[in-house]
CSV table of C-alpha atoms in Angstrom, one decimal:
chain,number,residue,atom,x,y,z
A,204,UNK,CA,18.6,15.3,-2.8
A,205,UNK,CA,15.0,14.6,-3.7
A,206,UNK,CA,12.0,12.0,-3.6
A,207,UNK,CA,12.9,10.5,-7.0
A,208,UNK,CA,15.2,11.0,-9.8
A,209,UNK,CA,13.7,10.8,-13.2
A,210,UNK,CA,14.7,14.2,-13.9
A,211,UNK,CA,18.4,13.6,-13.1
A,212,UNK,CA,18.7,10.0,-14.7
A,213,UNK,CA,16.9,10.8,-18.0
A,214,UNK,CA,19.4,13.6,-19.3
A,215,UNK,CA,22.3,11.6,-18.1
A,216,UNK,CA,21.0,8.6,-20.0
A,217,UNK,CA,20.7,10.9,-23.0
A,218,UNK,CA,24.7,11.2,-23.0
A,219,UNK,CA,24.9,7.3,-23.6
A,220,UNK,CA,22.0,6.6,-25.9
A,221,UNK,CA,22.3,7.4,-29.4
A,222,UNK,CA,21.1,4.2,-31.5
A,223,UNK,CA,18.6,1.5,-31.2
A,224,UNK,CA,21.8,-0.7,-30.6
A,225,UNK,CA,22.3,1.0,-27.2
A,226,UNK,CA,18.9,-0.3,-26.1
A,227,UNK,CA,17.5,-1.8,-23.9
A,228,UNK,CA,19.4,-0.2,-21.1
A,229,UNK,CA,18.8,-0.2,-17.4
A,230,UNK,CA,20.6,1.7,-14.5
A,231,UNK,CA,20.1,1.7,-10.8
A,232,UNK,CA,21.3,3.0,-7.6
A,233,UNK,CA,20.9,2.5,-3.9
A,234,UNK,CA,20.8,6.0,-2.3
A,235,UNK,CA,19.5,8.0,0.6
A,236,UNK,CA,16.4,9.8,-0.3
A,237,UNK,CA,14.6,12.8,1.3
A,238,UNK,CA,10.9,13.6,1.0
A,239,UNK,CA,9.2,16.5,2.8
A,240,UNK,CA,6.8,14.1,4.5
A,241,UNK,CA,4.2,15.7,6.3
A,242,UNK,CA,3.2,12.8,8.5
A,243,UNK,CA,6.7,11.4,9.5
A,244,UNK,CA,5.9,8.5,12.0
A,245,UNK,CA,6.1,5.0,12.5
A,246,UNK,CA,9.8,4.8,12.9
A,247,UNK,CA,11.4,3.2,9.7
A,248,UNK,CA,8.2,2.9,7.9
A,249,UNK,CA,7.6,6.6,7.3
A,250,UNK,CA,10.5,8.9,7.7
A,251,UNK,CA,11.6,11.9,5.9
A,252,UNK,CA,15.2,10.4,5.3
A,253,UNK,CA,15.3,6.7,3.9
A,254,UNK,CA,17.3,4.3,1.8
A,255,UNK,CA,15.9,3.3,-1.5
A,256,UNK,CA,16.9,1.2,-4.5
A,257,UNK,CA,15.9,2.9,-7.7
A,258,UNK,CA,16.2,1.5,-11.2
A,259,UNK,CA,15.3,3.0,-14.5
A,260,UNK,CA,15.1,1.3,-17.8
A,261,UNK,CA,15.0,2.5,-21.5
A,262,UNK,CA,13.5,0.7,-24.5
A,263,UNK,CA,12.7,1.1,-28.3
A,264,UNK,CA,9.1,-0.4,-27.8
A,265,UNK,CA,6.1,-1.1,-25.6
A,266,UNK,CA,6.7,-4.7,-26.2
A,267,UNK,CA,10.2,-4.5,-25.0
A,268,UNK,CA,9.2,-2.5,-21.9
A,269,UNK,CA,6.3,-5.1,-21.1
A,270,UNK,CA,8.6,-7.9,-21.2
A,271,UNK,CA,11.2,-6.3,-18.9
A,272,UNK,CA,8.6,-4.9,-16.6
A,273,UNK,CA,7.3,-8.5,-16.0
A,274,UNK,CA,10.8,-9.8,-15.3
A,275,UNK,CA,11.3,-6.9,-12.7
A,276,UNK,CA,7.9,-7.8,-11.2
A,277,UNK,CA,9.1,-11.3,-10.7
A,278,UNK,CA,12.5,-10.3,-9.2
A,279,UNK,CA,10.9,-8.0,-6.8
A,280,UNK,CA,8.6,-11.0,-5.6
A,281,UNK,CA,11.8,-13.2,-5.3
A,282,UNK,CA,13.3,-10.4,-3.2
A,283,UNK,CA,10.4,-10.3,-0.7
A,284,UNK,CA,10.3,-14.1,-0.6
A,285,UNK,CA,14.0,-14.2,0.3
A,286,UNK,CA,13.2,-11.7,3.0
A,287,UNK,CA,10.5,-14.0,4.3
A,288,UNK,CA,7.6,-11.7,3.4
A,289,UNK,CA,4.5,-12.5,1.7
A,290,UNK,CA,3.8,-9.5,-0.9
A,291,UNK,CA,0.6,-8.8,-2.7
A,292,UNK,CA,1.2,-7.5,-6.1
A,293,UNK,CA,-1.4,-4.7,-6.5
A,294,UNK,CA,-2.7,-2.7,-9.4
A,295,UNK,CA,-2.6,0.9,-8.4
A,296,UNK,CA,-3.0,4.4,-9.8
A,297,UNK,CA,0.0,5.7,-11.5
A,298,UNK,CA,-0.1,8.9,-9.4
A,299,UNK,CA,2.1,11.9,-10.6
A,300,UNK,CA,4.5,9.7,-12.7
A,301,UNK,CA,2.1,8.3,-15.4
A,302,UNK,CA,-1.4,8.2,-16.4
A,303,UNK,CA,-1.1,4.3,-16.7
A,304,UNK,CA,-1.6,2.1,-13.9
A,305,UNK,CA,1.3,1.0,-11.9
A,306,UNK,CA,2.0,-1.9,-9.6
A,307,UNK,CA,2.8,-1.8,-5.8
A,308,UNK,CA,4.1,-4.5,-3.6
A,309,UNK,CA,2.5,-4.5,-0.1
A,310,UNK,CA,2.9,-6.7,2.9
A,311,UNK,CA,-0.1,-7.2,5.4
A,312,UNK,CA,0.4,-5.4,8.6
A,313,UNK,CA,-1.8,-3.9,11.1
A,314,UNK,CA,0.4,-0.7,11.3
A,315,UNK,CA,0.2,-0.5,7.7
A,316,UNK,CA,-1.4,2.8,6.4
A,317,UNK,CA,-2.5,1.6,3.2
A,318,UNK,CA,-5.8,-0.4,2.8
A,319,UNK,CA,-6.0,-3.0,0.1
A,320,UNK,CA,-8.6,-5.3,-1.1
A,321,UNK,CA,-7.9,-9.0,-1.4
A,322,UNK,CA,-9.7,-12.1,-2.5
A,323,UNK,CA,-8.6,-14.9,-0.3
A,324,UNK,CA,-9.8,-17.6,-2.8
A,325,UNK,CA,-8.2,-16.4,-6.1
A,326,UNK,CA,-5.5,-14.3,-4.7
A,327,UNK,CA,-6.3,-11.0,-6.4
A,328,UNK,CA,-5.2,-7.9,-4.5
A,329,UNK,CA,-6.1,-4.3,-5.4
A,330,UNK,CA,-5.4,-0.9,-4.0
A,331,UNK,CA,-8.6,0.6,-2.4
A,332,UNK,CA,-8.4,3.7,-4.5
A,333,UNK,CA,-9.2,1.9,-7.8
A,334,UNK,CA,-10.4,-1.5,-6.6
A,335,UNK,CA,-13.3,-3.2,-8.4
A,336,UNK,CA,-16.0,-5.5,-6.9
A,337,UNK,CA,-19.6,-6.5,-7.4
A,338,UNK,CA,-21.9,-4.6,-5.2
A,339,UNK,CA,-24.3,-6.8,-3.3
A,340,UNK,CA,-27.7,-5.5,-4.1
A,341,UNK,CA,-29.9,-5.0,-1.0
A,342,UNK,CA,-32.6,-7.3,-0.4
A,343,UNK,CA,-35.8,-5.4,-1.6
A,344,UNK,CA,-39.3,-6.1,-2.3
A,345,UNK,CA,-40.5,-5.4,-5.8
A,346,UNK,CA,-42.0,-1.9,-5.5
A,347,UNK,CA,-43.5,0.7,-7.8
A,348,UNK,CA,-42.4,4.2,-8.3
A,349,UNK,CA,-44.4,6.3,-5.9
A,350,UNK,CA,-45.1,10.2,-6.3
A,351,UNK,CA,-42.1,12.4,-5.2
A,352,UNK,CA,-43.1,14.6,-2.3
A,353,UNK,CA,-41.4,17.6,-0.7
A,354,UNK,CA,-41.3,17.2,3.1
A,355,UNK,CA,-40.0,19.4,6.0
A,356,UNK,CA,-37.9,17.7,8.4
A,357,UNK,CA,-35.4,18.5,11.0
A,358,UNK,CA,-32.2,16.4,10.7
A,359,UNK,CA,-28.5,16.3,10.9
A,360,UNK,CA,-26.3,16.4,7.7
A,361,UNK,CA,-25.0,12.9,7.4
A,362,UNK,CA,-26.4,10.0,5.6
A,363,UNK,CA,-27.0,8.3,8.8
A,364,UNK,CA,-28.8,11.3,10.2
A,365,UNK,CA,-31.0,11.3,6.9
A,366,UNK,CA,-31.9,7.6,7.0
A,367,UNK,CA,-32.8,7.8,10.7
A,368,UNK,CA,-35.1,10.9,10.2
A,369,UNK,CA,-36.8,9.1,7.4
A,370,UNK,CA,-36.8,5.6,9.0
A,371,UNK,CA,-35.3,4.2,5.8
A,372,UNK,CA,-32.1,2.1,5.3
A,373,UNK,CA,-29.0,4.0,4.2
A,374,UNK,CA,-28.9,2.5,0.6
A,375,UNK,CA,-32.2,4.4,0.0
A,376,UNK,CA,-30.5,7.5,0.5
A,377,UNK,CA,-29.4,9.3,-2.8
A,378,UNK,CA,-26.1,10.8,-1.7
A,379,UNK,CA,-24.6,13.9,-3.8
A,380,UNK,CA,-21.0,14.6,-3.5
A,381,UNK,CA,-19.6,17.8,-5.2
A,382,UNK,CA,-16.1,18.3,-6.5
A,383,UNK,CA,-14.3,21.3,-7.8
A,384,UNK,CA,-12.7,20.2,-11.1
A,385,UNK,CA,-9.4,21.9,-12.4
A,386,UNK,CA,-10.4,24.5,-15.1
A,387,UNK,CA,-14.0,23.3,-15.3
A,388,UNK,CA,-16.0,24.4,-12.3
A,389,UNK,CA,-18.1,22.1,-10.2
A,390,UNK,CA,-19.1,18.3,-10.7
A,391,UNK,CA,-21.4,16.3,-8.8
A,392,UNK,CA,-21.5,12.4,-8.2
A,393,UNK,CA,-24.7,10.7,-7.1
A,394,UNK,CA,-24.3,7.4,-5.4
A,395,UNK,CA,-26.1,5.0,-3.1
A,396,UNK,CA,-26.0,6.4,0.5
A,397,UNK,CA,-24.4,3.3,2.0
A,398,UNK,CA,-21.3,3.5,-0.4
A,399,UNK,CA,-18.4,6.0,-0.8
A,400,UNK,CA,-17.0,7.8,-3.9
A,401,UNK,CA,-13.5,6.8,-5.0
A,402,UNK,CA,-11.7,10.1,-5.8
A,403,UNK,CA,-9.0,8.2,-7.7
A,404,UNK,CA,-11.5,6.3,-9.9
A,405,UNK,CA,-13.3,9.8,-10.6
A,406,UNK,CA,-10.1,11.5,-11.5
A,407,UNK,CA,-9.0,8.8,-13.8
A,408,UNK,CA,-12.5,8.9,-15.4
A,409,UNK,CA,-12.7,12.7,-16.2
A,410,UNK,CA,-8.9,13.0,-16.7
A,411,UNK,CA,-8.8,16.1,-14.6
A,412,UNK,CA,-7.6,16.9,-11.2
A,413,UNK,CA,-10.2,17.5,-8.5
A,414,UNK,CA,-10.9,18.3,-4.9
A,415,UNK,CA,-14.1,18.3,-2.7
A,416,UNK,CA,-15.9,21.5,-3.1
A,417,UNK,CA,-15.2,24.2,-0.7
A,418,UNK,CA,-18.2,24.7,1.8
A,419,UNK,CA,-17.9,28.4,1.3
A,420,UNK,CA,-18.3,28.2,-2.4
A,421,UNK,CA,-21.3,26.1,-1.9
A,422,UNK,CA,-22.7,28.4,0.6
A,423,UNK,CA,-22.4,31.4,-1.8
A,424,UNK,CA,-24.4,29.4,-4.3
A,425,UNK,CA,-27.0,29.0,-1.8
A,426,UNK,CA,-26.4,25.4,-1.4
A,427,UNK,CA,-26.4,23.4,2.0
A,428,UNK,CA,-24.1,20.6,2.4
A,429,UNK,CA,-26.1,17.5,3.4
A,430,UNK,CA,-29.0,18.7,1.4
A,431,UNK,CA,-27.5,18.9,-2.1
A,432,UNK,CA,-29.1,16.9,-4.9
A,433,UNK,CA,-29.7,16.8,-8.6
A,434,UNK,CA,-33.5,17.2,-8.1
A,435,UNK,CA,-34.7,20.7,-8.9
A,436,UNK,CA,-31.4,22.5,-8.6
A,437,UNK,CA,-31.6,26.2,-7.8
A,438,UNK,CA,-31.7,28.6,-10.9
A,439,UNK,CA,-28.3,29.7,-11.6
A,440,UNK,CA,-26.6,26.9,-10.2
A,441,UNK,CA,-24.6,25.0,-12.8
A,442,UNK,CA,-23.5,21.4,-11.5
A,443,UNK,CA,-23.4,18.5,-13.9
A,444,UNK,CA,-23.8,15.2,-12.3
A,445,UNK,CA,-22.2,11.8,-12.9
A,446,UNK,CA,-24.0,8.7,-11.6
A,447,UNK,CA,-22.4,5.7,-10.0
A,448,UNK,CA,-23.9,2.3,-11.5
A,449,UNK,CA,-25.4,1.5,-7.8
A,450,UNK,CA,-28.4,4.0,-8.1
A,451,UNK,CA,-29.8,2.2,-11.2
A,452,UNK,CA,-31.7,-0.4,-9.5
A,453,UNK,CA,-33.1,1.4,-6.5
A,454,UNK,CA,-36.6,3.0,-6.5
A,455,UNK,CA,-38.0,5.7,-4.2
A,456,UNK,CA,-34.8,7.3,-2.9
A,457,UNK,CA,-34.9,10.0,-0.2
A,458,UNK,CA,-32.6,12.9,-0.9
A,459,UNK,CA,-32.1,16.7,0.0
A,460,UNK,CA,-34.1,19.3,-1.5
A,461,UNK,CA,-31.4,21.9,-1.8
A,462,UNK,CA,-32.7,23.8,1.1
A,463,UNK,CA,-32.1,23.4,4.8
A,464,UNK,CA,-34.7,21.1,6.6
A,465,UNK,CA,-36.3,19.9,3.4
A,466,UNK,CA,-36.1,16.8,1.6
A,467,UNK,CA,-37.7,14.9,-1.5
A,468,UNK,CA,-39.0,11.4,-0.9
A,469,UNK,CA,-40.0,8.7,-3.6
A,470,UNK,CA,-37.2,10.2,-5.9
A,471,UNK,CA,-36.5,8.1,-9.1
A,472,UNK,CA,-34.0,8.1,-11.5
A,473,UNK,CA,-34.9,9.4,-15.1
A,474,UNK,CA,-38.4,10.5,-14.0
A,475,UNK,CA,-37.2,13.2,-11.4
A,476,UNK,CA,-33.6,13.8,-12.2
A,477,UNK,CA,-31.1,12.9,-14.9
A,478,UNK,CA,-27.4,12.3,-15.0
A,479,UNK,CA,-25.1,12.7,-18.0
A,480,UNK,CA,-23.2,9.5,-17.7
A,481,UNK,CA,-22.7,6.4,-15.5
A,482,UNK,CA,-19.6,4.7,-14.6
A,483,UNK,CA,-18.1,2.7,-11.6
A,484,UNK,CA,-17.1,5.2,-9.1
A,485,UNK,CA,-17.7,3.2,-5.8
A,486,UNK,CA,-14.9,2.7,-3.3
A,487,UNK,CA,-14.9,-1.0,-2.5
A,488,UNK,CA,-15.1,-2.4,0.8
A,489,UNK,CA,-15.3,-5.6,2.7
A,490,UNK,CA,-18.4,-7.7,1.7
A,491,UNK,CA,-18.0,-6.8,-1.9
A,492,UNK,CA,-18.1,-9.8,-4.3
A,493,UNK,CA,-14.7,-10.6,-6.4
A,494,UNK,CA,-15.5,-10.2,-10.1
A,495,UNK,CA,-13.5,-13.1,-10.8
A,496,UNK,CA,-14.6,-15.9,-8.5
A,497,UNK,CA,-17.7,-14.3,-6.8
A,498,UNK,CA,-16.2,-14.6,-3.2
A,499,UNK,CA,-16.4,-11.9,-0.7
A,500,UNK,CA,-13.6,-9.5,-0.7
A,501,UNK,CA,-11.8,-8.4,2.4
A,502,UNK,CA,-10.1,-5.3,3.4
A,503,UNK,CA,-6.6,-5.5,5.1
A,504,UNK,CA,-3.9,-3.0,6.3
A,505,UNK,CA,-0.7,-3.0,4.5
A,506,UNK,CA,2.7,-1.4,4.2
A,507,UNK,CA,3.8,-0.6,0.6
A,508,UNK,CA,7.6,-2.0,0.2
A,509,UNK,CA,8.1,-1.3,-3.6
A,510,UNK,CA,6.4,-0.2,-6.9
A,511,UNK,CA,7.0,-0.2,-10.4
A,512,UNK,CA,5.8,2.2,-13.2
A,513,UNK,CA,5.6,2.2,-16.8
A,514,UNK,CA,6.5,5.8,-17.6
A,515,UNK,CA,6.1,5.8,-21.5
A,516,UNK,CA,7.6,8.7,-23.1
A,517,UNK,CA,6.8,11.5,-20.5
A,518,UNK,CA,10.3,12.1,-19.4
A,519,UNK,CA,12.2,11.2,-22.5
A,520,UNK,CA,10.1,13.8,-24.5
A,521,UNK,CA,10.6,16.4,-21.7
A,522,UNK,CA,14.4,16.0,-21.8
A,523,UNK,CA,15.0,15.1,-25.5
A,524,UNK,CA,16.1,11.6,-24.8
A,525,UNK,CA,15.7,10.0,-28.3
A,526,UNK,CA,17.4,7.2,-30.2
A,527,UNK,CA,17.8,6.6,-33.9
A,528,UNK,CA,15.9,3.4,-35.1
A,529,UNK,CA,17.0,0.8,-37.8
A,530,UNK,CA,15.4,3.3,-40.5
A,531,UNK,CA,17.3,6.3,-39.3
A,532,UNK,CA,14.4,8.0,-37.5
A,533,UNK,CA,14.8,9.7,-34.3
A,534,UNK,CA,12.3,8.4,-31.5
A,535,UNK,CA,11.8,9.0,-27.8
A,536,UNK,CA,12.9,6.2,-25.7
A,537,UNK,CA,10.2,4.4,-23.5
A,538,UNK,CA,10.9,4.3,-20.0
A,539,UNK,CA,10.1,2.3,-16.9
A,540,UNK,CA,11.0,3.0,-13.1
A,541,UNK,CA,11.3,0.6,-10.3
A,542,UNK,CA,11.8,1.1,-6.5
A,543,UNK,CA,12.1,-0.9,-3.5
A,544,UNK,CA,12.3,1.0,-0.1
A,545,UNK,CA,15.1,-0.6,1.7
A,546,UNK,CA,14.6,1.2,4.9
A,547,UNK,CA,10.9,0.6,4.9
A,548,UNK,CA,11.6,-3.1,4.0
A,549,UNK,CA,13.6,-3.4,7.2
A,550,UNK,CA,10.9,-1.8,9.2
A,551,UNK,CA,8.3,-4.1,7.6
A,552,UNK,CA,10.3,-7.2,8.6
A,553,UNK,CA,10.3,-6.0,12.1
A,554,UNK,CA,6.6,-5.3,12.1
A,555,UNK,CA,5.8,-8.7,10.8
A,556,UNK,CA,8.3,-10.6,13.0
A,557,UNK,CA,8.3,-9.3,16.6
A,558,UNK,CA,6.6,-10.2,20.0
A,559,UNK,CA,6.2,-8.2,23.3
A,560,UNK,CA,10.0,-8.8,24.1
A,561,UNK,CA,11.5,-7.6,20.8
A,562,UNK,CA,12.3,-8.4,17.3
A,563,UNK,CA,12.4,-11.9,15.9
A,564,UNK,CA,14.7,-11.7,12.9
A,565,UNK,CA,14.1,-14.2,10.1
A,566,UNK,CA,17.6,-16.1,9.3
A,567,UNK,CA,17.5,-14.7,5.8
A,568,UNK,CA,17.5,-11.0,7.1
A,569,UNK,CA,19.1,-11.1,10.4
A,570,UNK,CA,22.2,-8.7,11.0
A,571,UNK,CA,23.8,-11.7,12.8
A,572,UNK,CA,23.0,-15.4,12.8
A,573,UNK,CA,24.1,-16.3,16.4
A,574,UNK,CA,24.2,-14.2,19.5
A,575,UNK,CA,26.6,-15.6,22.2
A,576,UNK,CA,25.9,-14.6,25.8
A,577,UNK,CA,28.6,-15.2,28.4
A,578,UNK,CA,27.1,-15.2,32.1
A,579,UNK,CA,29.4,-15.0,35.1
A,580,UNK,CA,32.9,-13.6,35.8
A,581,UNK,CA,34.7,-17.0,35.8
A,582,UNK,CA,37.7,-17.0,33.5
A,583,UNK,CA,36.7,-20.5,32.3
A,584,UNK,CA,33.3,-19.1,31.2
A,585,UNK,CA,34.9,-16.2,29.3
A,586,UNK,CA,37.4,-18.5,27.8
A,587,UNK,CA,34.8,-21.0,26.6
A,588,UNK,CA,32.7,-18.2,25.1
A,589,UNK,CA,35.5,-16.6,23.3
A,590,UNK,CA,36.7,-20.0,21.7
A,591,UNK,CA,33.1,-20.6,20.8
A,592,UNK,CA,32.9,-17.2,19.2
A,593,UNK,CA,36.2,-17.8,17.1
A,594,UNK,CA,35.2,-21.2,16.0
A,595,UNK,CA,31.8,-20.1,14.8
A,596,UNK,CA,33.3,-17.0,13.0
A,597,UNK,CA,35.9,-19.4,11.5
A,598,UNK,CA,33.2,-21.5,10.0
A,599,UNK,CA,31.5,-18.6,8.3
A,600,UNK,CA,28.8,-17.9,10.8
A,601,UNK,CA,28.0,-14.2,11.6
A,602,UNK,CA,28.1,-13.9,15.4
A,603,UNK,CA,27.2,-11.3,17.9
A,604,UNK,CA,29.1,-11.7,21.1
A,605,UNK,CA,27.8,-10.2,24.3
A,606,UNK,CA,31.0,-10.1,26.8
A,607,UNK,CA,29.4,-7.1,28.8
A,608,UNK,CA,29.9,-6.9,32.5
A,609,UNK,CA,26.3,-6.8,33.2
A,610,UNK,CA,23.6,-9.0,34.9
A,611,UNK,CA,22.2,-11.9,33.3
A,612,UNK,CA,18.8,-10.2,33.4
A,613,UNK,CA,19.9,-7.4,31.5
A,614,UNK,CA,21.9,-9.5,28.7
A,615,UNK,CA,19.1,-11.9,28.2
A,616,UNK,CA,16.6,-9.3,27.9
A,617,UNK,CA,18.7,-7.3,25.5
A,618,UNK,CA,19.1,-10.6,23.4
A,619,UNK,CA,15.2,-10.9,23.1
A,620,UNK,CA,15.0,-7.3,22.1
A,621,UNK,CA,17.7,-7.4,19.5
A,622,UNK,CA,16.1,-10.7,18.1
A,623,UNK,CA,19.1,-12.6,16.7
A,624,UNK,CA,17.7,-16.1,15.4
A,625,UNK,CA,19.9,-18.2,17.7
A,626,UNK,CA,21.2,-17.3,21.2
A,627,UNK,CA,23.8,-19.5,22.8
A,628,UNK,CA,24.5,-19.1,26.4
A,629,UNK,CA,27.7,-19.9,28.1
A,630,UNK,CA,27.6,-20.1,31.9
A,631,UNK,CA,29.1,-22.0,34.9
A,632,UNK,CA,26.1,-24.3,34.6
A,633,UNK,CA,26.4,-25.0,31.1
A,634,UNK,CA,30.1,-25.9,31.3
A,635,UNK,CA,29.3,-28.4,34.0
A,636,UNK,CA,27.4,-30.2,31.1
A,637,UNK,CA,30.1,-29.6,28.6
A,638,UNK,CA,28.0,-27.3,26.5
A,639,UNK,CA,25.7,-24.4,26.1
A,640,UNK,CA,22.1,-23.3,26.5
A,641,UNK,CA,20.4,-23.3,23.1
A,642,UNK,CA,17.5,-20.9,22.5
A,643,UNK,CA,15.8,-20.1,19.2
A,644,UNK,CA,14.4,-16.6,19.4
A,645,UNK,CA,11.1,-17.7,17.6
A,646,UNK,CA,10.5,-20.4,20.3
A,647,UNK,CA,9.7,-20.4,23.9
A,648,UNK,CA,11.7,-23.5,25.2
A,649,UNK,CA,15.5,-23.6,25.7
A,650,UNK,CA,17.7,-26.8,25.7
A,651,UNK,CA,21.2,-27.8,26.6
A,652,UNK,CA,23.5,-28.9,23.7
A,653,UNK,CA,27.0,-30.2,24.1
A,654,UNK,CA,30.0,-28.6,22.4
A,655,UNK,CA,30.6,-31.8,20.3
A,656,UNK,CA,27.2,-31.4,18.7
A,657,UNK,CA,27.1,-27.8,18.3
A,658,UNK,CA,28.8,-27.3,15.0
A,659,UNK,CA,26.4,-29.5,13.1
A,660,UNK,CA,23.5,-28.5,14.9
A,661,UNK,CA,24.2,-24.8,14.1
A,662,UNK,CA,24.8,-25.5,10.4
A,663,UNK,CA,21.4,-27.5,10.3
A,664,UNK,CA,19.5,-24.6,12.0
A,665,UNK,CA,21.0,-22.0,9.6
A,666,UNK,CA,20.2,-24.1,6.6
A,667,UNK,CA,16.6,-23.8,7.0
């Protein structure tokens, strides 16, 4: 009963692993999981209870883990391909599991909660949180550094308000974002006004947890949100600043003066303010250039359907999972973990394959291959439908047979809603032609097929 089971599997593995001869080892389970999801919604895509395939691997070396990790990565891609899904492999943050990067498998969907960055030319896909891309420098005329001035001006608190008030483009605004860093106080980031800070990149860089600074904390220090800047900080205010690379090539910024309704204009790096360090902290968005091929990157919505992590020795050290190597020395096992969300995978297939009438199951994942619908109350119709059902089942076809005493409209609409790949209708009209009505769920048109041709045609359809 939990979100993941590293804490359960690791001590269990310790009962079976003693020597290097016991490794590598992998164990897996398919089990119902529970997560106290604060945003349970979207049906199967984000529920508190869901099915998941977990696997954990144990190794003697990083090299052995790397090789196994790549094999699992390819196996997962094979699974998604078998499900008729195109999955992007995305390098992502390791989250609470590891300080290394992990890999996510995401499928493009408008209902997806994740935003990923893709290059449609070279195929690179990145999680928005840690994505890298080349920022397009704004078209600017060569200009000299002008004299910094303090101006009084009534404006709003956003970058857009600031740019409008001073009649400058947003990239000329020097934006300051302040964070509370775990055990270290306040830290500021300065970045171009038209860009956003990636909190994950910042956390990965400083190796500390952080959160946006509480407005009340800033207020008590005499700072006004929307007017904070590294230029002439008030006495007694201790905020160190890190700079994003984007501010290096811009001259004559506009920024707040750390007082309400006061700004500095013609602010320049090094002359008017300094930062202790520079790094890539920008959140990539559409229009940035791919660092590999130079083409424009694109943001897409996606659903995460799996992930894999290299855990290192985090859990093996915590739970004393050690093995004896060839030299008789005791060493902690190196671990990996791998997961596919079975329930979410099913929901993703439905989101990718549907129309306004219902689901359009791919043959590879359909709960049934053929949906037989008998229309009318005539005995010969019922007998023909039942014979067809038995013949198809006998030949190994998975069949859903609708023999309900309902109207044709209800039964045909339900067939579209359920979305079985092939619908075969048996009715008085079709029997007069010695056959059935053939309708593929993914197509609009229907046709008549004789019973004598049906077996071969069904086999050919299912072999696609």
